[in-house]
Amino acid sequence: MKLIFERSVAGRRTFQMPQSTFPKRELPKAVQRKERPRLPEMSEVAISRHYTKLAKQAFGVNSGFYPLGSCTMKYNPRINEVVAGLPGFARMHPLQPVDTARGCHEVLDRAREVLCEITGMDDMTFQPAAGAHGEYVGLLLMKKYHEKRGDTQRTRVLIPDSAHGTNPASAAMVGFTVTHLPSDDQGCVDLDALKANLDDTVAGLMLTNPNTVGIFDPNILEITRLVHESGGLNYYDGANLNAIMGWVRPGDMGFDIVHLNLHKTFSTPHGGGGPGAGPVGCKEFLSPFLPHSHMGARLAEVDTGDSVGQVRAFHGNFLVVARALTYALTLGREGVAQTSGMAVLNANYLMRKIEPYFPPYYNRICMHEFVLSLDKVKRSTGVGALDVAKCLLDYGMHPPTMYFPLIVPEALMVEPTETENRETLDEAAEAFAQIHQMIQDKPDSLHDCPTTTPIGRPDEVGAARNPIVRYSFPE
Ligand SMILES: *Cc1c(COP(=O)(O)O)cnc(C)c1O
């Protein structure tokens, strides 16, 4: 497909602006351009077609099944967009007098109430802009808590080897050193390894439960108790809340700090790089350390000087919070529980439908996602996780997450989400069945997949490391 610059024809215009009747004003010389910008010159219909064509090449939740494990690519009800687009929200200026922004403050307060209730926390900040940003802030709370008590030798954070990569990265950013905890053969925390690592140098534990292989750790109360007993805090990576909300709360599992990914569980479209929100909730004793916004609902609160400081302008991505509140209120208490119930049911249904062709790596009831391993298939036929993922594109579905979690060789992680119906899940299972048959009949043909997409197998490392984001004009 041609780039928009390559479609440019000198002199083409969309429409003519009427002549201005105002006196002409020159900008100061210092800020004036020396040359005219080299913008594409096109007719309106050509622009419209260009972007429509581009949009059709992108795969989204509205194009088909998108079971990208760990990412919760579910359908976002349009009513949330309508509410976020209301002029009273969308056209607010953050420096507006506080008295004219009471409605927005109420949204923040009610969202805080609802999300604290769902997570079992006492207080929450909406400043962090994403999950990883939330982890960073949550760990700052942990650090401040120990510093405040003079417990400054606590510099280690324990993180399971199955964790999302952002966990150790965030801990390192905060200045902690990371100790990896091995998983047991069920993908859960190895209790003996945990005990062996606990001492007075441990600041805390970072955990997601269900973990990144989609399994709920049955020892969770024992795990958090052991950490508390040794003087550490428990941090809950709540990006997987889609599996448990309305059923069990991190606060009741023994966690002190939690971040949520509103752009996963709470219905903000994502995948294109944001905006998102990673609010951080905490128990009351950590509340004084939360970031303070210099304006708004928390204005009356006196900053005791213990805050870790502001981590983003104002209240973060406010409209993402407005969507989350709309989502929670339209679902209600029972709907929230039904949502995660359906997410878990769908994952287990699909796992059992796929099992005859590709058995799950951990053969037990899963939560909202499950993991397959192509390891054996790869050894016997040369067909790996990448080949199967690419082949699924030809069946009109987005591939599952590949090669994550790292503890599973040739992993494919499937998260169907609650918004898919049974027919879609059956079609997906059928695609896996047919691919399984292809592997028996003509394994080498899988290396040529996909055959129906605009590009097949790009150099992914090259695209990530050396992206060409600027057009170079032919001279
Ligand atoms: C997505 C995810 C994160 C990171 O969230 P971002 O918003 O992408 O920064 C952290 N942990 C888990 C388990 C996740 O799935």
mmCIF file with all atom_site columns, N, CA, C and O in Angstrom, residues 272-292:
data_model
loop_
_atom_site.group_PDB
_atom_site.id
_atom_site.type_symbol
_atom_site.label_atom_id
_atom_site.label_alt_id
_atom_site.label_comp_id
_atom_site.label_asym_id
_atom_site.label_entity_id
_atom_site.label_seq_id
_atom_site.pdbx_PDB_ins_code
_atom_site.Cartn_x
_atom_site.Cartn_y
_atom_site.Cartn_z
_atom_site.occupancy
_atom_site.B_iso_or_equiv
_atom_site.pdbx_formal_charge
_atom_site.auth_seq_id
_atom_site.auth_comp_id
_atom_site.auth_asym_id
_atom_site.auth_atom_id
_atom_site.pdbx_PDB_model_num
ATOM 1  N N  . GLY A 1 272 ? -3.316 0.214  21.068 1.00 0.00 ? 272 GLY A N  1
ATOM 2  C CA . GLY A 1 272 ? -2.660 1.185  20.201 1.00 0.00 ? 272 GLY A CA 1
ATOM 3  C C  . GLY A 1 272 ? -1.720 2.102  20.954 1.00 0.00 ? 272 GLY A C  1
ATOM 4  O O  . GLY A 1 272 ? -1.295 3.117  20.433 1.00 0.00 ? 272 GLY A O  1
ATOM 5  N N  . GLY A 1 273 ? -1.416 1.762  22.201 1.00 0.00 ? 273 GLY A N  1
ATOM 6  C CA . GLY A 1 273 ? -0.454 2.562  22.937 1.00 0.00 ? 273 GLY A CA 1
ATOM 7  C C  . GLY A 1 273 ? -1.086 3.580  23.863 1.00 0.00 ? 273 GLY A C  1
ATOM 8  O O  . GLY A 1 273 ? -0.456 4.553  24.245 1.00 0.00 ? 273 GLY A O  1
ATOM 9  N N  . GLY A 1 274 ? -2.336 3.419  24.204 1.00 0.00 ? 274 GLY A N  1
ATOM 10 C CA . GLY A 1 274 ? -2.923 4.265  25.219 1.00 0.00 ? 274 GLY A CA 1
ATOM 11 C C  . GLY A 1 274 ? -3.938 5.232  24.674 1.00 0.00 ? 274 GLY A C  1
ATOM 12 O O  . GLY A 1 274 ? -4.240 5.177  23.493 1.00 0.00 ? 274 GLY A O  1
ATOM 13 N N  . PRO A 1 275 ? -4.500 6.114  25.521 1.00 0.00 ? 275 PRO A N  1
ATOM 14 C CA . PRO A 1 275 ? -4.195 6.239  26.931 1.00 0.00 ? 275 PRO A CA 1
ATOM 15 C C  . PRO A 1 275 ? -4.852 5.134  27.770 1.00 0.00 ? 275 PRO A C  1
ATOM 16 O O  . PRO A 1 275 ? -5.883 4.605  27.397 1.00 0.00 ? 275 PRO A O  1
ATOM 17 N N  . GLY A 1 276 ? -4.194 4.837  28.881 1.00 0.00 ? 276 GLY A N  1
ATOM 18 C CA . GLY A 1 276 ? -4.739 3.865  29.819 1.00 0.00 ? 276 GLY A CA 1
ATOM 19 C C  . GLY A 1 276 ? -4.726 4.462  31.202 1.00 0.00 ? 276 GLY A C  1
ATOM 20 O O  . GLY A 1 276 ? -4.556 5.675  31.359 1.00 0.00 ? 276 GLY A O  1
ATOM 21 N N  . ALA A 1 277 ? -4.915 3.614  32.203 1.00 0.00 ? 277 ALA A N  1
ATOM 22 C CA . ALA A 1 277 ? -4.793 4.081  33.579 1.00 0.00 ? 277 ALA A CA 1
ATOM 23 C C  . ALA A 1 277 ? -4.438 2.901  34.472 1.00 0.00 ? 277 ALA A C  1
ATOM 24 O O  . ALA A 1 277 ? -5.018 1.820  34.314 1.00 0.00 ? 277 ALA A O  1
ATOM 25 N N  . GLY A 1 278 ? -3.496 3.113  35.359 1.00 0.00 ? 278 GLY A N  1
ATOM 26 C CA . GLY A 1 278 ? -3.064 2.062  36.286 1.00 0.00 ? 278 GLY A CA 1
ATOM 27 C C  . GLY A 1 278 ? -3.203 2.503  37.731 1.00 0.00 ? 278 GLY A C  1
ATOM 28 O O  . GLY A 1 278 ? -2.211 2.612  38.442 1.00 0.00 ? 278 GLY A O  1
ATOM 29 N N  . PRO A 1 279 ? -4.463 2.782  38.170 1.00 0.00 ? 279 PRO A N  1
ATOM 30 C CA . PRO A 1 279 ? -4.639 3.277  39.537 1.00 0.00 ? 279 PRO A CA 1
ATOM 31 C C  . PRO A 1 279 ? -4.042 2.329  40.578 1.00 0.00 ? 279 PRO A C  1
ATOM 32 O O  . PRO A 1 279 ? -4.024 1.118  40.369 1.00 0.00 ? 279 PRO A O  1
ATOM 33 N N  . VAL A 1 280 ? -3.563 2.930  41.660 1.00 0.00 ? 280 VAL A N  1
ATOM 34 C CA . VAL A 1 280 ? -2.949 2.137  42.731 1.00 0.00 ? 280 VAL A CA 1
ATOM 35 C C  . VAL A 1 280 ? -3.787 2.282  43.989 1.00 0.00 ? 280 VAL A C  1
ATOM 36 O O  . VAL A 1 280 ? -4.035 3.393  44.458 1.00 0.00 ? 280 VAL A O  1
ATOM 37 N N  . GLY A 1 281 ? -4.227 1.132  44.512 1.00 0.00 ? 281 GLY A N  1
ATOM 38 C CA . GLY A 1 281 ? -4.972 1.113  45.762 1.00 0.00 ? 281 GLY A CA 1
ATOM 39 C C  . GLY A 1 281 ? -4.069 0.616  46.886 1.00 0.00 ? 281 GLY A C  1
ATOM 40 O O  . GLY A 1 281 ? -3.097 -0.092 46.641 1.00 0.00 ? 281 GLY A O  1
ATOM 41 N N  . CYS A 1 282 ? -4.389 1.026  48.107 1.00 0.00 ? 282 CYS A N  1
ATOM 42 C CA . CYS A 1 282 ? -3.586 0.554  49.234 1.00 0.00 ? 282 CYS A CA 1
ATOM 43 C C  . CYS A 1 282 ? -4.431 0.485  50.488 1.00 0.00 ? 282 CYS A C  1
ATOM 44 O O  . CYS A 1 282 ? -5.528 1.039  50.557 1.00 0.00 ? 282 CYS A O  1
ATOM 45 N N  . LYS A 1 283 ? -3.888 -0.196 51.491 1.00 0.00 ? 283 LYS A N  1
ATOM 46 C CA . LYS A 1 283 ? -4.522 -0.246 52.808 1.00 0.00 ? 283 LYS A CA 1
ATOM 47 C C  . LYS A 1 283 ? -4.298 1.095  53.502 1.00 0.00 ? 283 LYS A C  1
ATOM 48 O O  . LYS A 1 283 ? -3.373 1.845  53.160 1.00 0.00 ? 283 LYS A O  1
ATOM 49 N N  . GLU A 1 284 ? -5.103 1.339  54.500 1.00 0.00 ? 284 GLU A N  1
ATOM 50 C CA . GLU A 1 284 ? -5.119 2.644  55.147 1.00 0.00 ? 284 GLU A CA 1
ATOM 51 C C  . GLU A 1 284 ? -3.736 3.099  55.636 1.00 0.00 ? 284 GLU A C  1
ATOM 52 O O  . GLU A 1 284 ? -3.376 4.265  55.504 1.00 0.00 ? 284 GLU A O  1
ATOM 53 N N  . PHE A 1 285 ? -2.954 2.169  56.172 1.00 0.00 ? 285 PHE A N  1
ATOM 54 C CA . PHE A 1 285 ? -1.679 2.582  56.767 1.00 0.00 ? 285 PHE A CA 1
ATOM 55 C C  . PHE A 1 285 ? -0.687 3.113  55.725 1.00 0.00 ? 285 PHE A C  1
ATOM 56 O O  . PHE A 1 285 ? 0.308  3.738  56.075 1.00 0.00 ? 285 PHE A O  1
ATOM 57 N N  . LEU A 1 286 ? -0.976 2.848  54.442 1.00 0.00 ? 286 LEU A N  1
ATOM 58 C CA . LEU A 1 286 ? -0.080 3.359  53.389 1.00 0.00 ? 286 LEU A CA 1
ATOM 59 C C  . LEU A 1 286 ? -0.640 4.626  52.728 1.00 0.00 ? 286 LEU A C  1
ATOM 60 O O  . LEU A 1 286 ? 0.039  5.267  51.920 1.00 0.00 ? 286 LEU A O  1
ATOM 61 N N  . SER A 1 287 ? -1.850 4.973  53.080 1.00 0.00 ? 287 SER A N  1
ATOM 62 C CA . SER A 1 287 ? -2.549 6.081  52.437 1.00 0.00 ? 287 SER A CA 1
ATOM 63 C C  . SER A 1 287 ? -1.774 7.413  52.458 1.00 0.00 ? 287 SER A C  1
ATOM 64 O O  . SER A 1 287 ? -1.775 8.135  51.455 1.00 0.00 ? 287 SER A O  1
ATOM 65 N N  . PRO A 1 288 ? -1.079 7.756  53.571 1.00 0.00 ? 288 PRO A N  1
ATOM 66 C CA . PRO A 1 288 ? -0.352 9.036  53.569 1.00 0.00 ? 288 PRO A CA 1
ATOM 67 C C  . PRO A 1 288 ? 0.750  9.108  52.514 1.00 0.00 ? 288 PRO A C  1
ATOM 68 O O  . PRO A 1 288 ? 1.203  10.199 52.171 1.00 0.00 ? 288 PRO A O  1
ATOM 69 N N  . PHE A 1 289 ? 1.164  7.958  52.008 1.00 0.00 ? 289 PHE A N  1
ATOM 70 C CA . PHE A 1 289 ? 2.272  7.957  51.036 1.00 0.00 ? 289 PHE A CA 1
ATOM 71 C C  . PHE A 1 289 ? 1.791  8.141  49.597 1.00 0.00 ? 289 PHE A C  1
ATOM 72 O O  . PHE A 1 289 ? 2.592  8.317  48.682 1.00 0.00 ? 289 PHE A O  1
ATOM 73 N N  . LEU A 1 290 ? 0.488  8.060  49.377 1.00 0.00 ? 290 LEU A N  1
ATOM 74 C CA . LEU A 1 290 ? -0.043 8.154  48.004 1.00 0.00 ? 290 LEU A CA 1
ATOM 75 C C  . LEU A 1 290 ? 0.339  9.483  47.361 1.00 0.00 ? 290 LEU A C  1
ATOM 76 O O  . LEU A 1 290 ? 0.508  10.490 48.050 1.00 0.00 ? 290 LEU A O  1
ATOM 77 N N  . PRO A 1 291 ? 0.469  9.494  46.027 1.00 0.00 ? 291 PRO A N  1
ATOM 78 C CA . PRO A 1 291 ? 0.740  10.755 45.341 1.00 0.00 ? 291 PRO A CA 1
ATOM 79 C C  . PRO A 1 291 ? -0.424 11.717 45.563 1.00 0.00 ? 291 PRO A C  1
ATOM 80 O O  . PRO A 1 291 ? -1.565 11.282 45.685 1.00 0.00 ? 291 PRO A O  1
ATOM 81 N N  . HIS A 1 292 ? -0.134 12.979 45.645 1.00 0.00 ? 292 HIS A N  1
ATOM 82 C CA . HIS A 1 292 ? -1.202 13.962 45.798 1.00 0.00 ? 292 HIS A CA 1
ATOM 83 C C  . HIS A 1 292 ? -1.299 14.787 44.546 1.00 0.00 ? 292 HIS A C  1
ATOM 84 O O  . HIS A 1 292 ? -0.307 15.186 43.971 1.00 0.00 ? 292 HIS A O  1
#
